[in-house]
Every structure is written in C-alpha cells, then in structure tokens.
Amino acid sequence: MSDLPGIVVTGASGRMGQMLSKTVLESDRAKLVGVVERAGHPWVGQDLGELLGGTANGVVVTDDPLEAFAKAQAVLDFTAPAATVAFAELAAQARAVHVIGTTGLSDDDLAKLEAASHHAVIVRAGNFSLGVNLLTTLTQKIAAALDEDYDIEVIEAHHNQKVDAPSGTALMLGEAAAAGRGVNLDDVSDRGRDGITGARKKGDIGFTAIRGGDIVGEHDVMFAAAGERIILRHVASDRAVFSRGALKAALWGQDKKPGQYDMVDVLGL
Ligand code: NAD
C-alpha cells in the first residue's frame, strides 16, 4: 500500500477538486497524500473525509502547496490560471508530475508552463475524458477529408458557474479541425458573433458557447455544407470521466522524461 504513488489534489473544495479526491481515495493504484486549498478558505485545517460527508481519513486540507507537493509523486490541478502557473514551479521543484486540467490559460501562462516543463513532466489537457480525446482525433481526420465547402462550427454547453468561454475542450476541437485543414486556428477562429456580422467567411471555424443550469459539458463539431451536415457529439454526464482520466495521466507520467504531454499521448491515440 505504501509503495503506491502519492497524489495531491489542489482546489480541494471545487467541483473537480472533490471529484478528483474521491477518485484517488477509491483507487487501489494510488493514495491521496494531501489536498490544497487557497489561503483563507474555510476548508483549510479540516479533515477531507469529514468535509466530503464521510468519516475522518487523516488527510487535512492545507494552504501550503510546497509542503504538500514534497510528499507527492503527482499533483492533480483543476483550479484557476494564476494558481496553476504558481503550482507548476512548485511541482517541478518537488519532481512531481503536474496534471493540469485548468482552462482559460493565457499565452503568457502557457509560456510559463513551457518553461517549467523543461524540468518536470506536465500533462495538460482541455479535457481528460477518453470520449473527447477520441472526438478530437476524429475531428482532425474529418476536417482533413473535407474541403472549405464544409463550414466547421464548434458548439459547447456548460453549467452556469463556468467562468471562461469558449471551453478548453471547444478550443481543443477547434485546434484539431484547424490542424486537419492545415491552417492556424488563430487565423480562422470566429468567436462571439453579435449584430450585423456580415456573411460567414469561407474557411472560418466558428465557436458558440451555451451556459445554463448544471450541464457538465457537451460539445458538437458540425461540418455544414449545402445539402448535408455531419455532427460529431460528446456529452459528459459525470465529472468522474475527467477525474479518472487525470489519475490515469498521473500514473502514466511517472516514468516519462520532462516535457509537456496531453491526453492523446496518455491514451496512445
Ligand atoms: P471550481 O470553481 O468549482 O473549483 C476551483 C477550485 O480551485 C476552488 O475550490 C478554488 O478555491 C480553488 N483555487 C483557486 N485558486 C487556488 C489556489 N491559489 N490554491 C488552491 N486552490 C485554489 O471550478 P471547477 O468547475 O472545479 O473547474 C476548475 C477548472 O478545471 C476550470 O478551469 C475548469 O474549466 C477546468 N475543468 C477542466 C476539465 C478538463 O477535463 N480539463 C474538466 C472540468 C473542469
């Protein structure tokens, strides 16, 4: 039991943080050795088992990431961009695999993660589910097979507390479509249509974001031409698909060389 890789979960009280901790606690391939929350959060200092509605399990929520990471072989991090950038440096110092699910990272944030990955294994994905990563490879293949007569639209729906748009997954799918077409997404991305926008530009990849209720995550990639449409769809109904994928990534990363990896690498797609 003590030989199992030790895992730390950051953002312990968050929607994903709670799911990640439960997944690790239920796993027989890893053990939860620490959970981190931001300083001043009411969960800090309390026993996670009790906070999750069960009995005490001795894992106490801390606001000291460095102390927690020092005991870990991997950090599962689904928090916020500023926190994730700070954690990347600390995870590298602790030689822990940093599994990053946080979305909404800026180019500046990504450059800092790239720098950290020279000394550490980072696995970062806009979506950790098997289904979405399959959808990504299918999107790239279909985009490569079809010409610009097929307008590509990515439509996503999430719960009403999500703070960034389009979702990390929608951007992943857009990147895959652009790669299939051999273009740069930044040159063809069409986001936030409103008002008299003019006709759709041929070759653009459009994004639409829906926000409401408790939707876990839904993504459509539509290829629309005169007379026909192809629609690829993924629906996540349980956050466990992300936390199981994140734990898989943490275990996969244990014997890898420093660098940045994604779920396509982990799943060998
Ligand atoms: P949430 O708001 O419920 O949770 C975020 C948690 O991070 C909160 O508990 C917050 O207190 C904590 N946090 C923020 N700053 C911190 C810091 N400095 N130190 C420690 N903890 C800190 O959000 P959520 O729905 O759980 O989503 C979190 C992130 O994960 C978002 O970016 C979301 O888009 C992303 N997400 C990714 C995937 C994926 O598969 N890649 C899936 C679901 C969600």
mmCIF file of C-alpha atoms and ligand atoms in Angstrom:
data_model
loop_
_atom_site.group_PDB
_atom_site.id
_atom_site.type_symbol
_atom_site.label_atom_id
_atom_site.label_comp_id
_atom_site.label_asym_id
_atom_site.label_seq_id
_atom_site.Cartn_x
_atom_site.Cartn_y
_atom_site.Cartn_z
ATOM 1 C CA MET A 1 0.000 0.000 0.000
ATOM 2 C CA SER A 2 2.788 2.441 0.998
ATOM 3 C CA ASP A 3 4.524 1.856 -2.387
ATOM 4 C CA LEU A 4 1.584 3.366 -4.250
ATOM 5 C CA PRO A 5 2.266 6.755 -5.881
ATOM 6 C CA GLY A 6 1.230 9.620 -3.609
ATOM 7 C CA ILE A 7 -1.198 12.105 -5.125
ATOM 8 C CA VAL A 8 -2.015 15.679 -4.092
ATOM 9 C CA VAL A 9 -5.215 17.371 -5.264
ATOM 10 C CA THR A 10 -5.356 21.167 -5.488
ATOM 11 C CA GLY A 11 -8.568 23.208 -5.301
ATOM 12 C CA ALA A 12 -9.924 20.590 -2.888
ATOM 13 C CA SER A 13 -13.345 22.185 -2.387
ATOM 14 C CA GLY A 14 -14.017 22.799 -6.093
ATOM 15 C CA ARG A 15 -16.386 20.803 -8.279
ATOM 16 C CA MET A 16 -13.456 18.965 -9.865
ATOM 17 C CA GLY A 17 -11.303 19.003 -6.711
ATOM 18 C CA GLN A 18 -13.897 16.974 -4.778
ATOM 19 C CA MET A 19 -14.317 14.525 -7.659
ATOM 20 C CA LEU A 20 -10.538 14.093 -8.030
ATOM 21 C CA SER A 21 -10.093 13.355 -4.314
ATOM 22 C CA LYS A 22 -12.906 10.785 -4.400
ATOM 23 C CA THR A 23 -11.376 9.084 -7.449
ATOM 24 C CA VAL A 24 -7.951 8.823 -5.788
ATOM 25 C CA LEU A 25 -9.450 7.641 -2.461
ATOM 26 C CA GLU A 26 -11.367 4.893 -4.321
ATOM 27 C CA SER A 27 -8.342 3.827 -6.394
ATOM 28 C CA ASP A 28 -6.157 0.856 -5.494
ATOM 29 C CA ARG A 29 -3.354 2.210 -7.737
ATOM 30 C CA ALA A 30 -2.618 5.476 -5.879
ATOM 31 C CA LYS A 31 -3.002 7.054 -2.458
ATOM 32 C CA LEU A 32 -4.148 10.556 -1.545
ATOM 33 C CA VAL A 33 -1.334 12.170 0.452
ATOM 34 C CA GLY A 34 -2.512 15.784 0.520
ATOM 35 C CA VAL A 35 -5.161 18.296 -0.550
ATOM 36 C CA VAL A 36 -4.623 22.016 -1.051
ATOM 37 C CA GLU A 37 -6.996 24.985 -0.935
ATOM 38 C CA ARG A 38 -6.326 28.701 -1.211
ATOM 39 C CA ALA A 39 -5.304 30.551 1.963
ATOM 40 C CA GLY A 40 -8.311 31.806 3.923
ATOM 41 C CA HIS A 41 -10.700 29.156 2.528
ATOM 42 C CA PRO A 42 -12.962 27.690 5.262
ATOM 43 C CA TRP A 43 -11.878 24.115 4.381
ATOM 44 C CA VAL A 44 -8.219 24.773 5.355
ATOM 45 C CA GLY A 45 -7.277 22.836 8.517
ATOM 46 C CA GLN A 46 -10.253 20.457 8.275
ATOM 47 C CA ASP A 47 -10.280 16.704 7.613
ATOM 48 C CA LEU A 48 -11.185 15.949 3.979
ATOM 49 C CA GLY A 49 -13.064 12.723 4.798
ATOM 50 C CA GLU A 50 -15.471 14.662 7.034
ATOM 51 C CA LEU A 51 -15.767 17.532 4.535
ATOM 52 C CA LEU A 52 -16.816 15.029 1.860
ATOM 53 C CA GLY A 53 -19.563 13.742 4.163
ATOM 54 C CA GLY A 54 -17.833 10.593 5.455
ATOM 55 C CA THR A 55 -15.592 9.695 8.361
ATOM 56 C CA ALA A 56 -12.220 11.338 9.111
ATOM 57 C CA ASN A 57 -9.392 9.926 6.941
ATOM 58 C CA GLY A 58 -6.441 11.933 8.286
ATOM 59 C CA VAL A 59 -5.986 13.946 5.071
ATOM 60 C CA VAL A 60 -6.130 17.544 6.296
ATOM 61 C CA VAL A 61 -6.677 20.415 3.838
ATOM 62 C CA THR A 62 -3.616 22.680 3.716
ATOM 63 C CA ASP A 63 -2.905 26.096 2.196
ATOM 64 C CA ASP A 64 0.824 25.260 1.881
ATOM 65 C CA PRO A 65 1.300 23.682 -1.577
ATOM 66 C CA LEU A 66 5.086 23.264 -1.262
ATOM 67 C CA GLU A 67 4.766 21.180 1.911
ATOM 68 C CA ALA A 68 2.040 19.039 0.285
ATOM 69 C CA PHE A 69 3.861 18.597 -3.055
ATOM 70 C CA ALA A 70 7.050 17.466 -1.270
ATOM 71 C CA LYS A 71 5.217 14.215 -0.324
ATOM 72 C CA ALA A 72 3.713 13.648 -3.783
ATOM 73 C CA GLN A 73 4.593 11.798 -6.971
ATOM 74 C CA ALA A 74 1.830 13.680 -8.805
ATOM 75 C CA VAL A 75 -0.366 16.769 -8.424
ATOM 76 C CA LEU A 76 -3.877 16.848 -9.897
ATOM 77 C CA ASP A 77 -4.637 20.501 -10.546
ATOM 78 C CA PHE A 78 -8.024 21.767 -11.763
ATOM 79 C CA THR A 79 -8.076 25.282 -10.289
ATOM 80 C CA ALA A 80 -7.502 28.709 -11.872
ATOM 81 C CA PRO A 81 -4.767 30.032 -14.227
ATOM 82 C CA ALA A 82 -2.779 32.072 -11.659
ATOM 83 C CA ALA A 83 -2.773 29.175 -9.193
ATOM 84 C CA THR A 84 -1.774 26.641 -11.864
ATOM 85 C CA VAL A 85 1.204 28.739 -13.021
ATOM 86 C CA ALA A 86 2.432 29.021 -9.414
ATOM 87 C CA PHE A 87 1.873 25.277 -8.812
ATOM 88 C CA ALA A 88 3.891 24.391 -11.960
ATOM 89 C CA GLU A 89 7.068 25.790 -10.447
ATOM 90 C CA LEU A 90 6.465 24.101 -7.085
ATOM 91 C CA ALA A 91 5.593 20.733 -8.695
ATOM 92 C CA ALA A 92 8.809 20.934 -10.746
ATOM 93 C CA GLN A 93 10.821 21.602 -7.564
ATOM 94 C CA ALA A 94 9.188 18.594 -5.902
ATOM 95 C CA ARG A 95 9.728 16.436 -9.060
ATOM 96 C CA ALA A 96 6.034 15.599 -9.072
ATOM 97 C CA VAL A 97 4.099 15.003 -12.301
ATOM 98 C CA HIS A 98 1.810 18.025 -12.763
ATOM 99 C CA VAL A 99 -1.551 17.061 -14.280
ATOM 100 C CA ILE A 100 -3.272 20.273 -15.382
ATOM 101 C CA GLY A 101 -6.986 20.465 -16.169
ATOM 102 C CA THR A 102 -7.296 24.214 -15.568
ATOM 103 C CA THR A 103 -8.609 26.075 -18.629
ATOM 104 C CA GLY A 104 -8.584 29.749 -19.637
ATOM 105 C CA LEU A 105 -4.747 29.945 -19.577
ATOM 106 C CA SER A 106 -3.283 32.970 -21.414
ATOM 107 C CA ASP A 107 -0.332 32.808 -23.826
ATOM 108 C CA ASP A 108 1.823 34.224 -21.014
ATOM 109 C CA ASP A 109 0.627 31.453 -18.657
ATOM 110 C CA LEU A 110 1.372 28.825 -21.318
ATOM 111 C CA ALA A 111 4.909 30.205 -21.771
ATOM 112 C CA LYS A 112 5.493 29.785 -18.014
ATOM 113 C CA LEU A 113 4.235 26.188 -18.132
ATOM 114 C CA GLU A 114 6.529 25.527 -21.080
ATOM 115 C CA ALA A 115 9.476 26.829 -19.011
ATOM 116 C CA ALA A 116 8.501 24.610 -16.054
ATOM 117 C CA SER A 117 8.241 21.568 -18.343
ATOM 118 C CA HIS A 118 11.996 21.703 -19.032
ATOM 119 C CA HIS A 119 12.446 20.257 -15.532
ATOM 120 C CA ALA A 120 9.166 18.435 -14.968
ATOM 121 C CA VAL A 121 6.542 16.206 -16.539
ATOM 122 C CA ILE A 122 3.390 18.189 -17.279
ATOM 123 C CA VAL A 123 0.276 16.527 -18.672
ATOM 124 C CA ARG A 124 -2.189 19.213 -19.712
ATOM 125 C CA ALA A 125 -5.490 18.720 -21.498
ATOM 126 C CA GLY A 126 -8.563 20.849 -22.069
ATOM 127 C CA ASN A 127 -10.485 17.633 -21.485
ATOM 128 C CA PHE A 128 -9.382 14.432 -19.727
ATOM 129 C CA SER A 129 -12.177 12.136 -20.931
ATOM 130 C CA LEU A 130 -11.462 9.265 -23.316
ATOM 131 C CA GLY A 131 -14.521 10.181 -25.400
ATOM 132 C CA VAL A 132 -13.499 13.779 -26.086
ATOM 133 C CA ASN A 133 -9.964 12.766 -26.988
ATOM 134 C CA LEU A 134 -11.378 10.260 -29.478
ATOM 135 C CA LEU A 135 -13.637 13.042 -30.786
ATOM 136 C CA THR A 136 -10.549 15.222 -31.237
ATOM 137 C CA THR A 137 -8.794 12.663 -33.429
ATOM 138 C CA LEU A 138 -11.996 12.083 -35.438
ATOM 139 C CA THR A 139 -12.437 15.847 -35.892
ATOM 140 C CA GLN A 140 -8.923 16.187 -37.298
ATOM 141 C CA LYS A 141 -9.475 13.274 -39.705
ATOM 142 C CA ILE A 142 -12.832 14.550 -40.965
ATOM 143 C CA ALA A 143 -11.538 18.128 -41.332
ATOM 144 C CA ALA A 144 -8.646 16.754 -43.417
ATOM 145 C CA ALA A 145 -11.046 14.799 -45.634
ATOM 146 C CA LEU A 146 -13.454 17.692 -46.321
ATOM 147 C CA ASP A 147 -12.757 20.962 -48.125
ATOM 148 C CA GLU A 148 -13.827 24.505 -47.212
ATOM 149 C CA ASP A 149 -17.297 23.926 -48.697
ATOM 150 C CA TYR A 150 -17.942 22.401 -45.268
ATOM 151 C CA ASP A 151 -18.280 25.158 -42.670
ATOM 152 C CA ILE A 152 -16.909 23.995 -39.297
ATOM 153 C CA GLU A 153 -18.750 25.124 -36.143
ATOM 154 C CA VAL A 154 -17.921 24.074 -32.575
ATOM 155 C CA ILE A 155 -20.877 24.364 -30.193
ATOM 156 C CA GLU A 156 -20.397 23.823 -26.464
ATOM 157 C CA ALA A 157 -22.678 23.906 -23.407
ATOM 158 C CA HIS A 158 -21.664 24.109 -19.718
ATOM 159 C CA HIS A 159 -23.114 24.890 -16.268
ATOM 160 C CA ASN A 160 -23.867 28.479 -15.251
ATOM 161 C CA GLN A 161 -20.802 28.821 -12.967
ATOM 162 C CA LYS A 162 -18.196 28.347 -15.708
ATOM 163 C CA VAL A 163 -16.029 31.476 -15.995
ATOM 164 C CA ASP A 164 -14.254 31.059 -19.368
ATOM 165 C CA ALA A 165 -15.534 30.717 -22.935
ATOM 166 C CA PRO A 166 -15.136 29.013 -25.318
ATOM 167 C CA SER A 167 -14.366 25.980 -23.158
ATOM 168 C CA GLY A 168 -10.890 24.441 -23.185
ATOM 169 C CA THR A 169 -12.438 21.445 -24.933
ATOM 170 C CA ALA A 170 -14.042 23.588 -27.652
ATOM 171 C CA LEU A 171 -10.628 25.138 -28.318
ATOM 172 C CA MET A 172 -9.039 21.677 -28.418
ATOM 173 C CA LEU A 173 -11.608 20.610 -31.012
ATOM 174 C CA GLY A 174 -11.076 23.845 -32.966
ATOM 175 C CA GLU A 175 -7.300 23.227 -32.938
ATOM 176 C CA ALA A 176 -7.883 19.684 -34.201
ATOM 177 C CA ALA A 177 -10.133 20.929 -37.027
ATOM 178 C CA ALA A 178 -7.561 23.593 -37.963
ATOM 179 C CA ALA A 179 -4.742 21.023 -37.917
ATOM 180 C CA GLY A 180 -6.811 18.749 -40.190
ATOM 181 C CA ARG A 181 -7.213 21.636 -42.619
ATOM 182 C CA GLY A 182 -3.561 22.602 -42.346
ATOM 183 C CA VAL A 183 -4.339 26.115 -41.051
ATOM 184 C CA ASN A 184 -3.607 28.068 -37.874
ATOM 185 C CA LEU A 185 -6.680 28.368 -35.614
ATOM 186 C CA ASP A 186 -5.798 31.968 -34.667
ATOM 187 C CA ASP A 187 -6.136 32.960 -38.361
ATOM 188 C CA VAL A 188 -9.592 31.407 -38.891
ATOM 189 C CA SER A 189 -11.257 31.480 -35.476
ATOM 190 C CA ASP A 190 -14.656 33.240 -35.457
ATOM 191 C CA ARG A 191 -15.823 33.894 -31.874
ATOM 192 C CA GLY A 192 -18.629 35.864 -30.267
ATOM 193 C CA ARG A 193 -20.848 36.772 -33.248
ATOM 194 C CA ASP A 194 -23.292 39.569 -32.437
ATOM 195 C CA GLY A 195 -25.113 42.186 -34.538
ATOM 196 C CA ILE A 196 -24.607 42.761 -38.283
ATOM 197 C CA THR A 197 -21.627 40.473 -38.689
ATOM 198 C CA GLY A 198 -21.811 40.008 -42.457
ATOM 199 C CA ALA A 199 -21.890 36.634 -44.166
ATOM 200 C CA ARG A 200 -19.808 33.789 -42.804
ATOM 201 C CA LYS A 201 -16.246 33.825 -44.155
ATOM 202 C CA LYS A 202 -15.285 30.661 -46.025
ATOM 203 C CA GLY A 203 -12.731 28.628 -44.083
ATOM 204 C CA ASP A 204 -13.569 30.133 -40.690
ATOM 205 C CA ILE A 205 -14.012 27.875 -37.665
ATOM 206 C CA GLY A 206 -16.878 29.215 -35.551
ATOM 207 C CA PHE A 207 -17.465 28.886 -31.803
ATOM 208 C CA THR A 208 -20.709 29.140 -29.850
ATOM 209 C CA ALA A 209 -20.967 28.869 -26.036
ATOM 210 C CA ILE A 210 -24.167 27.986 -24.163
ATOM 211 C CA ARG A 211 -24.270 28.430 -20.343
ATOM 212 C CA GLY A 212 -27.019 27.105 -18.103
ATOM 213 C CA GLY A 213 -28.050 25.021 -15.103
ATOM 214 C CA ASP A 214 -25.824 22.112 -14.131
ATOM 215 C CA ILE A 215 -24.658 20.955 -17.597
ATOM 216 C CA VAL A 216 -21.386 19.049 -17.025
ATOM 217 C CA GLY A 217 -20.093 19.525 -20.581
ATOM 218 C CA GLU A 218 -21.456 18.986 -24.104
ATOM 219 C CA HIS A 219 -19.586 19.514 -27.382
ATOM 220 C CA ASP A 220 -20.705 19.312 -31.006
ATOM 221 C CA VAL A 221 -18.435 19.692 -34.016
ATOM 222 C CA MET A 222 -20.581 20.471 -37.042
ATOM 223 C CA PHE A 223 -19.440 20.245 -40.654
ATOM 224 C CA ALA A 224 -22.186 22.051 -42.597
ATOM 225 C CA ALA A 225 -22.336 22.139 -46.408
ATOM 226 C CA ALA A 226 -25.064 22.758 -48.977
ATOM 227 C CA GLY A 227 -27.494 19.871 -48.582
ATOM 228 C CA GLU A 228 -25.894 17.982 -45.674
ATOM 229 C CA ARG A 229 -24.379 18.240 -42.195
ATOM 230 C CA ILE A 230 -22.122 15.916 -40.236
ATOM 231 C CA ILE A 231 -22.309 16.381 -36.454
ATOM 232 C CA LEU A 232 -19.881 14.755 -34.011
ATOM 233 C CA ARG A 233 -21.157 14.955 -30.423
ATOM 234 C CA HIS A 234 -19.797 14.229 -26.951
ATOM 235 C CA VAL A 235 -21.902 14.505 -23.807
ATOM 236 C CA ALA A 236 -20.323 14.255 -20.355
ATOM 237 C CA SER A 237 -22.899 13.497 -17.672
ATOM 238 C CA ASP A 238 -20.497 12.794 -14.776
ATOM 239 C CA ARG A 239 -17.292 14.674 -13.788
ATOM 240 C CA ALA A 240 -15.760 11.296 -12.880
ATOM 241 C CA VAL A 241 -14.810 10.876 -16.575
ATOM 242 C CA PHE A 242 -12.367 13.786 -16.119
ATOM 243 C CA SER A 243 -11.001 12.704 -12.727
ATOM 244 C CA ARG A 244 -10.435 9.090 -13.848
ATOM 245 C CA GLY A 245 -8.579 10.412 -16.904
ATOM 246 C CA ALA A 246 -6.493 12.768 -14.743
ATOM 247 C CA LEU A 247 -5.451 9.932 -12.416
ATOM 248 C CA LYS A 248 -4.588 7.768 -15.429
ATOM 249 C CA ALA A 249 -2.402 10.641 -16.709
ATOM 250 C CA ALA A 250 -0.667 10.960 -13.305
ATOM 251 C CA LEU A 251 0.233 7.246 -13.284
ATOM 252 C CA TRP A 252 1.265 7.273 -16.959
ATOM 253 C CA GLY A 253 3.565 10.265 -16.330
ATOM 254 C CA GLN A 254 5.617 8.566 -13.590
ATOM 255 C CA ASP A 255 8.362 7.195 -15.845
ATOM 256 C CA LYS A 256 8.325 9.910 -18.538
ATOM 257 C CA LYS A 257 11.056 12.417 -19.376
ATOM 258 C CA PRO A 258 10.460 16.118 -18.580
ATOM 259 C CA GLY A 259 8.220 17.784 -21.149
ATOM 260 C CA GLN A 260 4.633 18.680 -21.951
ATOM 261 C CA TYR A 261 2.211 15.892 -22.807
ATOM 262 C CA ASP A 262 -1.530 15.679 -23.423
ATOM 263 C CA MET A 263 -4.266 13.062 -23.136
ATOM 264 C CA VAL A 264 -3.728 11.910 -26.721
ATOM 265 C CA ASP A 265 -0.224 10.839 -25.588
ATOM 266 C CA VAL A 266 -1.601 9.167 -22.443
ATOM 267 C CA LEU A 267 -4.252 7.238 -24.372
ATOM 268 C CA GLY A 268 -1.882 6.449 -27.250
ATOM 269 C CA LEU A 269 -4.438 7.690 -29.803
HETATM 270 P P1 NAD B 1 -14.436 25.435 -9.125
HETATM 271 O O1 NAD B 1 -14.543 26.930 -9.112
HETATM 272 O O2 NAD B 1 -15.561 24.605 -8.589
HETATM 273 O O3 NAD B 1 -13.090 24.999 -8.345
HETATM 274 C C1 NAD B 1 -11.863 25.686 -8.429
HETATM 275 C C2 NAD B 1 -11.172 25.494 -7.076
HETATM 276 O O4 NAD B 1 -9.836 25.994 -7.156
HETATM 277 C C3 NAD B 1 -11.860 26.254 -5.942
HETATM 278 O O5 NAD B 1 -12.056 25.363 -4.862
HETATM 279 C C4 NAD B 1 -10.860 27.348 -5.590
HETATM 280 O O6 NAD B 1 -10.903 27.746 -4.232
HETATM 281 C C5 NAD B 1 -9.558 26.635 -5.936
HETATM 282 N N1 NAD B 1 -8.419 27.550 -6.055
HETATM 283 C C6 NAD B 1 -8.341 28.713 -6.743
HETATM 284 N N2 NAD B 1 -7.140 29.294 -6.541
HETATM 285 C C7 NAD B 1 -6.443 28.464 -5.706
HETATM 286 C C8 NAD B 1 -5.145 28.500 -5.127
HETATM 287 N N3 NAD B 1 -4.316 29.524 -5.344
HETATM 288 N N4 NAD B 1 -4.757 27.485 -4.320
HETATM 289 C C9 NAD B 1 -5.580 26.433 -4.098
HETATM 290 N N5 NAD B 1 -6.831 26.343 -4.612
HETATM 291 C C10 NAD B 1 -7.254 27.341 -5.416
HETATM 292 O O7 NAD B 1 -14.135 25.056 -10.650
HETATM 293 P P2 NAD B 1 -14.258 23.621 -11.364
HETATM 294 O O8 NAD B 1 -15.582 23.500 -12.041
HETATM 295 O O9 NAD B 1 -13.817 22.552 -10.422
HETATM 296 O O10 NAD B 1 -13.176 23.802 -12.530
HETATM 297 C C11 NAD B 1 -11.818 24.101 -12.235
HETATM 298 C C12 NAD B 1 -11.036 24.232 -13.544
HETATM 299 O O11 NAD B 1 -10.985 22.955 -14.209
HETATM 300 C C13 NAD B 1 -11.656 25.205 -14.548
HETATM 301 O O12 NAD B 1 -10.617 25.865 -15.242
HETATM 302 C C14 NAD B 1 -12.421 24.282 -15.495
HETATM 303 O O13 NAD B 1 -12.637 24.824 -16.770
HETATM 304 C C15 NAD B 1 -11.475 23.105 -15.539
HETATM 305 N N6 NAD B 1 -12.057 21.815 -15.963
HETATM 306 C C16 NAD B 1 -11.276 21.080 -16.798
HETATM 307 C C17 NAD B 1 -11.695 19.822 -17.188
HETATM 308 C C18 NAD B 1 -10.768 19.008 -18.046
HETATM 309 O O14 NAD B 1 -11.071 17.820 -18.331
HETATM 310 N N7 NAD B 1 -9.634 19.569 -18.466
HETATM 311 C C19 NAD B 1 -12.919 19.296 -16.738
HETATM 312 C C20 NAD B 1 -13.696 20.076 -15.874
HETATM 313 C C21 NAD B 1 -13.244 21.333 -15.470
#
